[in-house]
mmCIF file with all atom_site columns, C-alpha atoms in Angstrom:
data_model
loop_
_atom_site.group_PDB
_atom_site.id
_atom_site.type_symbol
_atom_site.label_atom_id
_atom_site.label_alt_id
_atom_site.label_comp_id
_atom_site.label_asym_id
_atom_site.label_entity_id
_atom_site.label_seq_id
_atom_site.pdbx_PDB_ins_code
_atom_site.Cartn_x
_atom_site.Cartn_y
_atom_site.Cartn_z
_atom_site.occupancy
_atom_site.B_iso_or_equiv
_atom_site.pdbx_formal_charge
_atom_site.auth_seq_id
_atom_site.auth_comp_id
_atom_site.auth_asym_id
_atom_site.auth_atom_id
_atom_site.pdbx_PDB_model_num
ATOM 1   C CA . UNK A 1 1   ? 0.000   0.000  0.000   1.00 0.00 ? 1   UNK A CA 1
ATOM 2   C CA . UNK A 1 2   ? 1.439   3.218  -1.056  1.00 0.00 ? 2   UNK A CA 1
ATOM 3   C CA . UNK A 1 3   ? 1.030   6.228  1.226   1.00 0.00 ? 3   UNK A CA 1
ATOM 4   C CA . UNK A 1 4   ? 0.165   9.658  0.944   1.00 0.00 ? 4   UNK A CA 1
ATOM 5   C CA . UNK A 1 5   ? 3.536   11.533 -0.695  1.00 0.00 ? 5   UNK A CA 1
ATOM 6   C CA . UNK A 1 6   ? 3.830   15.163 -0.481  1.00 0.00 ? 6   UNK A CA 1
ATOM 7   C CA . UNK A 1 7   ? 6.516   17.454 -3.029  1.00 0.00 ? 7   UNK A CA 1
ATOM 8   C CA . UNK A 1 8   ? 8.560   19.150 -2.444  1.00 0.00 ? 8   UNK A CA 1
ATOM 9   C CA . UNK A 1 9   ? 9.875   18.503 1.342   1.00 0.00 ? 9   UNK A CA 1
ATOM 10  C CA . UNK A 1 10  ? 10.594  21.836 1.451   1.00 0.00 ? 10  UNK A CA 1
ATOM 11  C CA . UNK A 1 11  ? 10.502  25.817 -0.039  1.00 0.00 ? 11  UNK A CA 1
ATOM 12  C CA . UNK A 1 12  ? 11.324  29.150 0.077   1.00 0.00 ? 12  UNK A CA 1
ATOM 13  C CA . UNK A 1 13  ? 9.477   32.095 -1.922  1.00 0.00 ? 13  UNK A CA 1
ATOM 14  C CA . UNK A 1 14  ? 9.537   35.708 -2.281  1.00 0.00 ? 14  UNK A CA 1
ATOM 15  C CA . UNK A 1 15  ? 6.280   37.614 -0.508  1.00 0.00 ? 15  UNK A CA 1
ATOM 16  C CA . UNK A 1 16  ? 4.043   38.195 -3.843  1.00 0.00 ? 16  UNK A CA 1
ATOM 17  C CA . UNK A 1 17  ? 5.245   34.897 -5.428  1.00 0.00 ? 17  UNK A CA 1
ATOM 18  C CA . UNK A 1 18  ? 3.231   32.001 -6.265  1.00 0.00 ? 18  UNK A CA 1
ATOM 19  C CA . UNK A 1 19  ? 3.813   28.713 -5.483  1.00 0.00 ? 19  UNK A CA 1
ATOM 20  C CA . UNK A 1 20  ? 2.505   25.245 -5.947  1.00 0.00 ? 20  UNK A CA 1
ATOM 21  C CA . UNK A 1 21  ? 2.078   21.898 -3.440  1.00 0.00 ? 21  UNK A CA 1
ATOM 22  C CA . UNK A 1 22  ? 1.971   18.470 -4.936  1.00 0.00 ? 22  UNK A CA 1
ATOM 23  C CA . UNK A 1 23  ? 0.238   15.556 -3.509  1.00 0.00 ? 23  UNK A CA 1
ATOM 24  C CA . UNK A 1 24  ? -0.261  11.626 -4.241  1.00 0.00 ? 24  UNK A CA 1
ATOM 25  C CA . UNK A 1 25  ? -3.118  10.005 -2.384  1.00 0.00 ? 25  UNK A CA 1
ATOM 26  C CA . UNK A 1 26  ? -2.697  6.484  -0.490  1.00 0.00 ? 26  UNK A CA 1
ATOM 27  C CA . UNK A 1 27  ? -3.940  4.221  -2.903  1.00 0.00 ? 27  UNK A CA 1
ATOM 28  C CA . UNK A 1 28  ? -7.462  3.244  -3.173  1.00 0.00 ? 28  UNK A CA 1
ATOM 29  C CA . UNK A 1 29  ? -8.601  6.881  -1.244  1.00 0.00 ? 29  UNK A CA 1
ATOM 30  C CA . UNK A 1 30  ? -10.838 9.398  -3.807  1.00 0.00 ? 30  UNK A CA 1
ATOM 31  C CA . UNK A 1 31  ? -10.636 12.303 -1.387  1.00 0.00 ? 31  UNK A CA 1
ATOM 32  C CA . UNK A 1 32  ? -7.902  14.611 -1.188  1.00 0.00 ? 32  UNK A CA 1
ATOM 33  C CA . UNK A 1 33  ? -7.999  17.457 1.630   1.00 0.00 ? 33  UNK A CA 1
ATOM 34  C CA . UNK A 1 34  ? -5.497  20.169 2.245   1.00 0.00 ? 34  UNK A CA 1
ATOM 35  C CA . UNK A 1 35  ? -4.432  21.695 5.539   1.00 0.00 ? 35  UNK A CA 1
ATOM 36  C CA . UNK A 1 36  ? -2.459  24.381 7.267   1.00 0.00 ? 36  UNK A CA 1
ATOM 37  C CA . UNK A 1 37  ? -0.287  24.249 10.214  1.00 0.00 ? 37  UNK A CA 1
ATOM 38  C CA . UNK A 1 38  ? 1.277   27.235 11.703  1.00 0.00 ? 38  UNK A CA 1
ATOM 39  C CA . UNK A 1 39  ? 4.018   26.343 14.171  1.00 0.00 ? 39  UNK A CA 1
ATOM 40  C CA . UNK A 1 40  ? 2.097   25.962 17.662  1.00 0.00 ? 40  UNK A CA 1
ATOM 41  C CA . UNK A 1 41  ? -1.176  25.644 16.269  1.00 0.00 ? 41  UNK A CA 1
ATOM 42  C CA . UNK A 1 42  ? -3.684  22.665 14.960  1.00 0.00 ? 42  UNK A CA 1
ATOM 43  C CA . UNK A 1 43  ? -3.966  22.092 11.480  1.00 0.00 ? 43  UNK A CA 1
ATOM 44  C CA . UNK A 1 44  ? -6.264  24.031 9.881   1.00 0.00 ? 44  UNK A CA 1
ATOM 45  C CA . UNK A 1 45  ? -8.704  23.248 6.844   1.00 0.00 ? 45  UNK A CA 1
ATOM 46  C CA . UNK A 1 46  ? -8.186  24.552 3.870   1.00 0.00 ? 46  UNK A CA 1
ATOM 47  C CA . UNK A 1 47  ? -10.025 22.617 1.467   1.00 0.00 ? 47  UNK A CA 1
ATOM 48  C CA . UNK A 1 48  ? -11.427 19.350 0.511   1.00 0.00 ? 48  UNK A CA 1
ATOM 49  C CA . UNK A 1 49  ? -10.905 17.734 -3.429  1.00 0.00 ? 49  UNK A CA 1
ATOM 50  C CA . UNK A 1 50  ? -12.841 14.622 -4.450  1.00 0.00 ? 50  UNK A CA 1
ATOM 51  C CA . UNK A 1 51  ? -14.001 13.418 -7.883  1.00 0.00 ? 51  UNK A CA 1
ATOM 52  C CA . UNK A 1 52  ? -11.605 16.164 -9.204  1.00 0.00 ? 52  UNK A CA 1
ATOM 53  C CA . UNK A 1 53  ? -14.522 19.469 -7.451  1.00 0.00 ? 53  UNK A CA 1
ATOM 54  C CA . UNK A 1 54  ? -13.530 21.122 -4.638  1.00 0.00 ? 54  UNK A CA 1
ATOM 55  C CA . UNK A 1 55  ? -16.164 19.845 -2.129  1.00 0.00 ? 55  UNK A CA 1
ATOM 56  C CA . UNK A 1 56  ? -15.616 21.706 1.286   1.00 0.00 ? 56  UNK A CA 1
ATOM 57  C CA . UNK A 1 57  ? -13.279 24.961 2.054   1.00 0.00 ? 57  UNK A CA 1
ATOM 58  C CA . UNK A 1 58  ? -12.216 26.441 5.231   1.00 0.00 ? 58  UNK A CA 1
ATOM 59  C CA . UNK A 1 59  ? -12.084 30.236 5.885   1.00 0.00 ? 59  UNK A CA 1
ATOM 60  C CA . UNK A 1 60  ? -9.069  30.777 3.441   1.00 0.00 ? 60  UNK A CA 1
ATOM 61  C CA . UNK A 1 61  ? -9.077  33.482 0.765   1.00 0.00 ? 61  UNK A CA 1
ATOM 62  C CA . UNK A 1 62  ? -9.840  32.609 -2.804  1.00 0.00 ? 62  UNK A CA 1
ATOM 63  C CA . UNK A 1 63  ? -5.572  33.167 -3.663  1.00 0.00 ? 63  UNK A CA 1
ATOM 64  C CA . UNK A 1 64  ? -5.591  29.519 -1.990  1.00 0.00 ? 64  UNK A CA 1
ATOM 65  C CA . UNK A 1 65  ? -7.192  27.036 -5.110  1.00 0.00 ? 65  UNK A CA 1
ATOM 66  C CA . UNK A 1 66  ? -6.343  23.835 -5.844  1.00 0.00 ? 66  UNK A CA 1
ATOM 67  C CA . UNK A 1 67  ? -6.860  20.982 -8.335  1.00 0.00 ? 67  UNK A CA 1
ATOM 68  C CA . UNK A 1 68  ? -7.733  17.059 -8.300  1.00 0.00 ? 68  UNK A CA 1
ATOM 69  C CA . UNK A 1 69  ? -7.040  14.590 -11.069 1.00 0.00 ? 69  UNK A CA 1
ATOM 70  C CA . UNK A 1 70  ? -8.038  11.481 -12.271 1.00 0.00 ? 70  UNK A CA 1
ATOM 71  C CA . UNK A 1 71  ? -5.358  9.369  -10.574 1.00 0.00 ? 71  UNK A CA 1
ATOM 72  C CA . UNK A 1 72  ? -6.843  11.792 -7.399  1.00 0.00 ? 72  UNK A CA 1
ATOM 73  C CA . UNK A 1 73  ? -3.607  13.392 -7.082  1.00 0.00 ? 73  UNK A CA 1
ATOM 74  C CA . UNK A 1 74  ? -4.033  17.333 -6.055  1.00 0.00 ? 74  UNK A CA 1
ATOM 75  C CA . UNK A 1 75  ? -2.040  20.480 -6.411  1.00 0.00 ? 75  UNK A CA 1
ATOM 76  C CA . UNK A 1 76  ? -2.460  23.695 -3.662  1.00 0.00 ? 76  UNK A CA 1
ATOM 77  C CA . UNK A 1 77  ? -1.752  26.436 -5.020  1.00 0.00 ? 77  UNK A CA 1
ATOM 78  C CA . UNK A 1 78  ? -1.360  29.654 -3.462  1.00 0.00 ? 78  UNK A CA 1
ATOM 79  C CA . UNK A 1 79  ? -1.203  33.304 -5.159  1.00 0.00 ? 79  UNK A CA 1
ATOM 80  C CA . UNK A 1 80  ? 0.578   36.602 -3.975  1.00 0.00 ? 80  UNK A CA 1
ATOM 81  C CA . UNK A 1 81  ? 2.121   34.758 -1.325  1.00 0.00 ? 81  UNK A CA 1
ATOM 82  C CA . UNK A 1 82  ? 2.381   36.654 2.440   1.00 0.00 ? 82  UNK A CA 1
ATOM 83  C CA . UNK A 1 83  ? 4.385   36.020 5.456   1.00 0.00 ? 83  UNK A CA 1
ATOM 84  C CA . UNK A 1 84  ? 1.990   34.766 7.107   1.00 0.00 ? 84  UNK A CA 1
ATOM 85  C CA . UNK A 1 85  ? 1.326   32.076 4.527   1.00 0.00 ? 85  UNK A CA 1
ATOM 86  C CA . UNK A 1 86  ? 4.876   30.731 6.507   1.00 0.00 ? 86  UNK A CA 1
ATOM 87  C CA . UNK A 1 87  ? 3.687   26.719 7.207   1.00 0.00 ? 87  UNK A CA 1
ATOM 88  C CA . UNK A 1 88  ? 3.859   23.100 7.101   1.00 0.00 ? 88  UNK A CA 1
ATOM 89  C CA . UNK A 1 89  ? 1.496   22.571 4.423   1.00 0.00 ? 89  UNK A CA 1
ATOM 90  C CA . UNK A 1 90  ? -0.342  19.130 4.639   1.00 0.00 ? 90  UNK A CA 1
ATOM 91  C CA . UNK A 1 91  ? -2.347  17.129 2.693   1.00 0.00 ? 91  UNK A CA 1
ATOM 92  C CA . UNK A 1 92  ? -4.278  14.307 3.827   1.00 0.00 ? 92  UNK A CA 1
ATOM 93  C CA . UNK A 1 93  ? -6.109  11.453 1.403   1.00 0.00 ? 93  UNK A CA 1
ATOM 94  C CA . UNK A 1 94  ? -9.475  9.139  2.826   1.00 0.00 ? 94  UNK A CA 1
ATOM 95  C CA . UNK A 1 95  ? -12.093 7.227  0.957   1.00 0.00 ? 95  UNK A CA 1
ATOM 96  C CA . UNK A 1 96  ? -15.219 9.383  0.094   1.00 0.00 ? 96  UNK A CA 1
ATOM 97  C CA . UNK A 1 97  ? -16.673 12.860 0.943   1.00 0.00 ? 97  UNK A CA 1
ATOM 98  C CA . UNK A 1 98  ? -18.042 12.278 4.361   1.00 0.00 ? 98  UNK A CA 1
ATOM 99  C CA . UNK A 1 99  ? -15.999 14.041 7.321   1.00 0.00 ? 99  UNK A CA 1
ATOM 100 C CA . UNK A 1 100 ? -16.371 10.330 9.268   1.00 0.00 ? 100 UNK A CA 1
ATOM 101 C CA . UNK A 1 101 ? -13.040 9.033  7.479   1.00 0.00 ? 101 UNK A CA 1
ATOM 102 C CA . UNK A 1 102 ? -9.812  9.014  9.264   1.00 0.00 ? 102 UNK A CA 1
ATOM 103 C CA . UNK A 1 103 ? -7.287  11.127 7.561   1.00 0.00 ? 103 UNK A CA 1
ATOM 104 C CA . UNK A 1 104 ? -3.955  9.646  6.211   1.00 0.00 ? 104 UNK A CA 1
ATOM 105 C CA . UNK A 1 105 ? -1.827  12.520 6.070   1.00 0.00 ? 105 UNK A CA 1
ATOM 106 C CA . UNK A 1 106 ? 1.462   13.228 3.773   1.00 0.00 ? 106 UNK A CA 1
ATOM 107 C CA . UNK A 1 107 ? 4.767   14.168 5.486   1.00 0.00 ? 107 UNK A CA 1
ATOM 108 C CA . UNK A 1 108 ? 3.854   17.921 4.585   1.00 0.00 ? 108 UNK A CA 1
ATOM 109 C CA . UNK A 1 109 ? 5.652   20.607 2.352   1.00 0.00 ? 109 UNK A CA 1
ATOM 110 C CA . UNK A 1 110 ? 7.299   23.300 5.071   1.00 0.00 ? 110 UNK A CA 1
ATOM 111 C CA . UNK A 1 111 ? 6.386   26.458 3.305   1.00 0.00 ? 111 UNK A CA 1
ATOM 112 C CA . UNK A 1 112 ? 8.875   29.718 4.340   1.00 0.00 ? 112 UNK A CA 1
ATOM 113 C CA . UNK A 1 113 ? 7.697   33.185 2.971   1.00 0.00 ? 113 UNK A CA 1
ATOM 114 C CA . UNK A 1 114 ? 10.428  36.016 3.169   1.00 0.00 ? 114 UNK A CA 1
ATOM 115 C CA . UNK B 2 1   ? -15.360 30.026 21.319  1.00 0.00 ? 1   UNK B CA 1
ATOM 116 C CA . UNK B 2 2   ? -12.983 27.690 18.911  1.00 0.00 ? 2   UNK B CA 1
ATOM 117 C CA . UNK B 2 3   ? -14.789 25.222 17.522  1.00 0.00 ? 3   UNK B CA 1
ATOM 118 C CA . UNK B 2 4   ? -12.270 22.314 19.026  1.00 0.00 ? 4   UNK B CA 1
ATOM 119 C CA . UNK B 2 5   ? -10.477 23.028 22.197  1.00 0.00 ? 5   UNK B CA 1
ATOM 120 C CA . UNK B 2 6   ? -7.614  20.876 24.352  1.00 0.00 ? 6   UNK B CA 1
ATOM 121 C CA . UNK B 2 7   ? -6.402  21.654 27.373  1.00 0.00 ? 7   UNK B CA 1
ATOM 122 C CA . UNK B 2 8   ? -3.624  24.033 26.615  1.00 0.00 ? 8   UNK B CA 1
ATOM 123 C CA . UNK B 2 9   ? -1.326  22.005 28.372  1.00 0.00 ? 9   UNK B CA 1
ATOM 124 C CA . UNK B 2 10  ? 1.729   21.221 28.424  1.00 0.00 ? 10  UNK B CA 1
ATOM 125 C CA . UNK B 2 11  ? 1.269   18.110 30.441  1.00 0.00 ? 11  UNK B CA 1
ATOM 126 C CA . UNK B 2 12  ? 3.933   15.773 31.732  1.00 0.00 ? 12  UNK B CA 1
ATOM 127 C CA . UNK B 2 13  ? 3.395   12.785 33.411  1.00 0.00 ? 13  UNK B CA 1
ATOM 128 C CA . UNK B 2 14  ? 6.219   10.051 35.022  1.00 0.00 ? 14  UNK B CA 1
ATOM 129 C CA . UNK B 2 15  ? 6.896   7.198  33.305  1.00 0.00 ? 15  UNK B CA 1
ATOM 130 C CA . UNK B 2 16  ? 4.236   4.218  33.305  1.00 0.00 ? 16  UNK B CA 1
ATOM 131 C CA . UNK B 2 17  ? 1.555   6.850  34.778  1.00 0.00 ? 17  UNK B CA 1
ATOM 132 C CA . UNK B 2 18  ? -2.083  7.478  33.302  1.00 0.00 ? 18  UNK B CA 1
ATOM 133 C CA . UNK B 2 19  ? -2.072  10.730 30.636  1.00 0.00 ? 19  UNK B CA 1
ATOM 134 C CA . UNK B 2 20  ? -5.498  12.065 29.709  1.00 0.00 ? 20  UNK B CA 1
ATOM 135 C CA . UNK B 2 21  ? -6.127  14.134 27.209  1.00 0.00 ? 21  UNK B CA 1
ATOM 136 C CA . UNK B 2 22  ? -8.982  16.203 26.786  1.00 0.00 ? 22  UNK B CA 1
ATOM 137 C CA . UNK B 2 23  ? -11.426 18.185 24.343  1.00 0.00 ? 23  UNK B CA 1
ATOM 138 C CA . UNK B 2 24  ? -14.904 19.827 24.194  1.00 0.00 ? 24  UNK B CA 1
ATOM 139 C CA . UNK B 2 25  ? -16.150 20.925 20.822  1.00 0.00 ? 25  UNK B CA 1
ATOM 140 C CA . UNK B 2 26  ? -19.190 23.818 19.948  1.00 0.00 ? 26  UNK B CA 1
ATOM 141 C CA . UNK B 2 27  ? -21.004 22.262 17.015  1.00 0.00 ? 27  UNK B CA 1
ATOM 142 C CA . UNK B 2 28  ? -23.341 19.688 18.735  1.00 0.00 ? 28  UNK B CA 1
ATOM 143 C CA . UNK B 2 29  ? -24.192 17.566 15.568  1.00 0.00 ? 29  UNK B CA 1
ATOM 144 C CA . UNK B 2 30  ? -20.658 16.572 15.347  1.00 0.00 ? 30  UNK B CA 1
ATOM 145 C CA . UNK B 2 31  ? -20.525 12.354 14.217  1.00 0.00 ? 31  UNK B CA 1
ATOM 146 C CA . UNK B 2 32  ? -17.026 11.317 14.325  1.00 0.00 ? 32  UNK B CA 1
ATOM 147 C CA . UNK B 2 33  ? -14.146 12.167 16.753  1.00 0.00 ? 33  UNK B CA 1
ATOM 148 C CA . UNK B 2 34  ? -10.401 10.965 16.062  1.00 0.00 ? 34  UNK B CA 1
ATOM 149 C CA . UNK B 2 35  ? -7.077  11.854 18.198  1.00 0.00 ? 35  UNK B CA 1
ATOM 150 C CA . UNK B 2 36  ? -3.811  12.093 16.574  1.00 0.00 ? 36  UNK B CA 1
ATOM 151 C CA . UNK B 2 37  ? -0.012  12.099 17.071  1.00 0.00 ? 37  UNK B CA 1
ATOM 152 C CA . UNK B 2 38  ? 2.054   14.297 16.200  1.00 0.00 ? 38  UNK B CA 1
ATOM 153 C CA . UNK B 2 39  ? 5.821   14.372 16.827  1.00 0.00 ? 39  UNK B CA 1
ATOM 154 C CA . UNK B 2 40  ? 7.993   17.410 16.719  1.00 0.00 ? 40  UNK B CA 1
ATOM 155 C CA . UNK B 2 41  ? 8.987   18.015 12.691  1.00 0.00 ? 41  UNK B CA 1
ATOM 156 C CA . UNK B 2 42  ? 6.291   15.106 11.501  1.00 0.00 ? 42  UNK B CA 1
ATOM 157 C CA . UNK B 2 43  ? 2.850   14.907 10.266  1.00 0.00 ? 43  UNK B CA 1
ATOM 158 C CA . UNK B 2 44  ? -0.299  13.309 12.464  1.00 0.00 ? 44  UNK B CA 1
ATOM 159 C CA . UNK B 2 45  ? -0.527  10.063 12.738  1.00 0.00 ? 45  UNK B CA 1
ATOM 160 C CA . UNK B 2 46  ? -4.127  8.264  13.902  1.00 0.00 ? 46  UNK B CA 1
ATOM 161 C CA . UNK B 2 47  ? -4.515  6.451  17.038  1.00 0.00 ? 47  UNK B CA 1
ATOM 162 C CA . UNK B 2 48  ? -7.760  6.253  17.758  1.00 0.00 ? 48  UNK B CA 1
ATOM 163 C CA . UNK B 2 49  ? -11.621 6.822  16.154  1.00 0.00 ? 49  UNK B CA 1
ATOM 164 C CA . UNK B 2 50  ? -15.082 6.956  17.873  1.00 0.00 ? 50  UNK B CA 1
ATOM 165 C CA . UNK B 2 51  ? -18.153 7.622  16.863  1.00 0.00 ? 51  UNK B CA 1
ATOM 166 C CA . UNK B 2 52  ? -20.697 6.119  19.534  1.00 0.00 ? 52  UNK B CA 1
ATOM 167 C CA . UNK B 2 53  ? -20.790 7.177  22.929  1.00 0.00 ? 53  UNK B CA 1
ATOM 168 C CA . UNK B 2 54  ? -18.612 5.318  25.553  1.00 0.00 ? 54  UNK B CA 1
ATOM 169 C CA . UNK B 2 55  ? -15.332 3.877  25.930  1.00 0.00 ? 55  UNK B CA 1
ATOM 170 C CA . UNK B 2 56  ? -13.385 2.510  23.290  1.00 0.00 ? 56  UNK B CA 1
ATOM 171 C CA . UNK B 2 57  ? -10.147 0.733  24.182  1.00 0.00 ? 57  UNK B CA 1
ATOM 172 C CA . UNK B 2 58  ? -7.344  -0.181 21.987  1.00 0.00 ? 58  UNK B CA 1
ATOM 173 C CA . UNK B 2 59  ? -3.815  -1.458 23.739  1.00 0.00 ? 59  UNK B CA 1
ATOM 174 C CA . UNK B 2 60  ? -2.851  1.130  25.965  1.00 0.00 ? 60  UNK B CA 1
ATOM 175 C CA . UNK B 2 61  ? -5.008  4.140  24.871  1.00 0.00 ? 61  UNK B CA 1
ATOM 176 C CA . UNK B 2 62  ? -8.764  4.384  25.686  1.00 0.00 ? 62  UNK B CA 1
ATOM 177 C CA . UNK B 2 63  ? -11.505 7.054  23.735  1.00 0.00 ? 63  UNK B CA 1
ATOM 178 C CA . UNK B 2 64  ? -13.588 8.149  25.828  1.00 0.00 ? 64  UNK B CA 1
ATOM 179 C CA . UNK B 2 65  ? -17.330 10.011 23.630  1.00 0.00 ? 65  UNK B CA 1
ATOM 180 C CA . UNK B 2 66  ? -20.048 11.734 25.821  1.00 0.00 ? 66  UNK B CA 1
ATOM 181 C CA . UNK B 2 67  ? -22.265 13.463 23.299  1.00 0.00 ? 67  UNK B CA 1
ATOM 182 C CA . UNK B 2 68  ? -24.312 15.292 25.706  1.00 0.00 ? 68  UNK B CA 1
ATOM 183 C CA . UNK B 2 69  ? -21.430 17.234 27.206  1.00 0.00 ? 69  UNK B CA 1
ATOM 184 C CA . UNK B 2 70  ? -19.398 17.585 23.846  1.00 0.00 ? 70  UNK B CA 1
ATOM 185 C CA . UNK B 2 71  ? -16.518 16.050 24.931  1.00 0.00 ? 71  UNK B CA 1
ATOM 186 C CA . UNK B 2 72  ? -13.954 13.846 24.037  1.00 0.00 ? 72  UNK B CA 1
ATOM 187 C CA . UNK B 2 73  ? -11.027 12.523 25.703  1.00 0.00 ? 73  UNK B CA 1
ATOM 188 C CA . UNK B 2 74  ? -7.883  10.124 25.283  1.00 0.00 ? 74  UNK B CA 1
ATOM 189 C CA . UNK B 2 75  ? -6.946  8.276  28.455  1.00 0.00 ? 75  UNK B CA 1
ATOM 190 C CA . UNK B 2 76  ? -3.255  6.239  27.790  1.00 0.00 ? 76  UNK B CA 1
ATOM 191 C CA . UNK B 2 77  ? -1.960  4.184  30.103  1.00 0.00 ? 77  UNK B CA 1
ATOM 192 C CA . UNK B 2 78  ? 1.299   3.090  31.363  1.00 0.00 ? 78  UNK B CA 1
ATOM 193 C CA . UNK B 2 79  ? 2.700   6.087  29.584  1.00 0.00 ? 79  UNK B CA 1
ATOM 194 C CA . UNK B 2 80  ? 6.223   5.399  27.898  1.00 0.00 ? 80  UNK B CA 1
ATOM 195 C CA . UNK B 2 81  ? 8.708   8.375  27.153  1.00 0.00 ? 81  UNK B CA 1
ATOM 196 C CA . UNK B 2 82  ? 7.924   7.629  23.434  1.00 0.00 ? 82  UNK B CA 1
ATOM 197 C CA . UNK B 2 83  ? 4.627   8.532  23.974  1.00 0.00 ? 83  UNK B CA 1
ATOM 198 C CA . UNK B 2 84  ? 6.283   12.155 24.235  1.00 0.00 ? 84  UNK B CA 1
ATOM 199 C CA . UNK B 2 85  ? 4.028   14.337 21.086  1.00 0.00 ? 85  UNK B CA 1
ATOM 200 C CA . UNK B 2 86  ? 1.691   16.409 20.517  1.00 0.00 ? 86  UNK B CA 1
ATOM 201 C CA . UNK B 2 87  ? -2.084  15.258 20.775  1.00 0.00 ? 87  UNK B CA 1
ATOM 202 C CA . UNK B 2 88  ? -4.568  16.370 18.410  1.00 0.00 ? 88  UNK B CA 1
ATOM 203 C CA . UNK B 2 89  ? -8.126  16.270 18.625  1.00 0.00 ? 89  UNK B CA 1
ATOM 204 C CA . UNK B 2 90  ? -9.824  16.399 15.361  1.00 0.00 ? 90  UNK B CA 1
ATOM 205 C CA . UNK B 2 91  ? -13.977 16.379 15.011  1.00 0.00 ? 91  UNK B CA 1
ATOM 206 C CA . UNK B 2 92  ? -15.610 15.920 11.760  1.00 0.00 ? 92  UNK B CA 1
ATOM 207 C CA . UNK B 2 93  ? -19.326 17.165 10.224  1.00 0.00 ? 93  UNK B CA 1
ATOM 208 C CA . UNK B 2 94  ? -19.165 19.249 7.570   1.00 0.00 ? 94  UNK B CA 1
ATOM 209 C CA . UNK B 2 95  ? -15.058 19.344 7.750   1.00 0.00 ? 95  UNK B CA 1
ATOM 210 C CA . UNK B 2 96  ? -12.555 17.725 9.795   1.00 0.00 ? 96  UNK B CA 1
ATOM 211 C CA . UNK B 2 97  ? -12.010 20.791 12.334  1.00 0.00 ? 97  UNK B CA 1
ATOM 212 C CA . UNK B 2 98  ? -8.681  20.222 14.594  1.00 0.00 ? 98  UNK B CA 1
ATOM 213 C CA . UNK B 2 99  ? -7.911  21.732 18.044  1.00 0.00 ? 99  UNK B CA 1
ATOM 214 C CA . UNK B 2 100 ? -4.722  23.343 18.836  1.00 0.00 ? 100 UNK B CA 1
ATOM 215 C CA . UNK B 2 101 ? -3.206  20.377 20.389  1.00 0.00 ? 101 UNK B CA 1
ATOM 216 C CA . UNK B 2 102 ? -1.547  18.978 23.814  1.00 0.00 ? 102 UNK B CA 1
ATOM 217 C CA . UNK B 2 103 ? 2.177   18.506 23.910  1.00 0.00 ? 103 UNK B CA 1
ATOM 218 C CA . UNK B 2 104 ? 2.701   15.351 26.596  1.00 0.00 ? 104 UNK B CA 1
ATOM 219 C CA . UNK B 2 105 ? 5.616   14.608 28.281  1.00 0.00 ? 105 UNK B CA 1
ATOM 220 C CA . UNK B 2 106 ? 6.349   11.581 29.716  1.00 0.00 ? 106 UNK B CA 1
ATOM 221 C CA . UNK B 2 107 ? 9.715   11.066 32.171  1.00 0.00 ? 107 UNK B CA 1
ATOM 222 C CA . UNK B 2 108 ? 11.594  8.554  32.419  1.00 0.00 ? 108 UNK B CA 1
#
């Protein structure tokens, strides 16, 4: 069973860059769902992806987007990047839309904005 | 109010010793409650699920669901030092809403 890999490890950007997060769901999960982690703090949902529709967000602005595709890999991507966009980005796969699935989560993409 | 809340903790308990964890959370038609690990640089990890009310034991750690009061708790015993991490609650509805987190420490 392959797990939930998350590219790349690490980054740095430039405040107003863009940048974009790469994910591979554990195989046989549909549902891909994105979160942020500020050191200190819970993750926090960002939003969810299944059947390639974003099905679910969290209180993010819309510069935070994100695709599914058919092999229900995702990409976040986040516009005019800002300090505090500074994170460990995670992504997390499970098998359908309702919130009642455990979440296998990625290893996470440390995100530093400068 | 945050939707999920832990004890703010830190908590540290001696070696072999009883940890609990808690969590209350607002939104009252909440179904499914998990608690995660988390160790310093890594992502969460599951340990344990419930969805009913009650006890539910697995090993060492024990889920504890009362519906009525919204709240949720992890109860691990014989603590070991490498149960030393962060504890997340996490309660799904709508989303999968996380609290903050307890950071355990367990002493040799």
């Amino acid at each position: 069973e392959t797990g939930v890999t998350q590219s790349p490890t690490h980054l740095i950007k430039t405040r107003g860059q863009q940048v974009t997060l790469r994910c591979s769901s554990q195989s046989g999960h549909n549902t891909v769902s994105w979160y942020q982690q500020a050191l200190g703090q819970g993750p926090q949902f960002i939003f969810q992806y299944y059947r390639e529709e974003e099905n679910g967000r969290g209180n993010f602005p819309p510069r935070f987007s994100g695709l599914q595709f058919p092999n229900y890999s995702s990409e976040l991507n986040v516009n005019a990047l800002e300090l505090d966009d500074s994170a460990l980005y995670l992504c997390a796969s499970s098998s359908g839309t309702a919130y009642n699935s455990p979440l296998h989560f990625g290893n996470g993409t440390r995100l530093t904005v400068t | 109010q945050k939707e999920v809340e832990q004890n703010s903790g830190p908590l540290s308990v001696p070696e072999g010793a009883i940890a609990s964890l808690n969590c209350t959370y607002s939104d009252r038609v909440s179904q499914s409650f998990f608690w995660y690990r988390q160790y310093s640089g890594k992502s969460p990890e599951l340990i344990m699920s419930i969805y009913s009310n009650g006890d539910k034991e697995d090993g060492r750690f024990t889920a504890q669901l009362n519906k009525a009061s919204q709240y949720v708790s992890l109860l691990i015993r014989d603590s070991q030092p490498s149960d030393s991490a962060t504890y997340l609650c996490a309660v799904g509805n709508n989303d999968m809403r996380f609290g903050a987190g307890t950071r355990l420490t367990v002493k040799p």
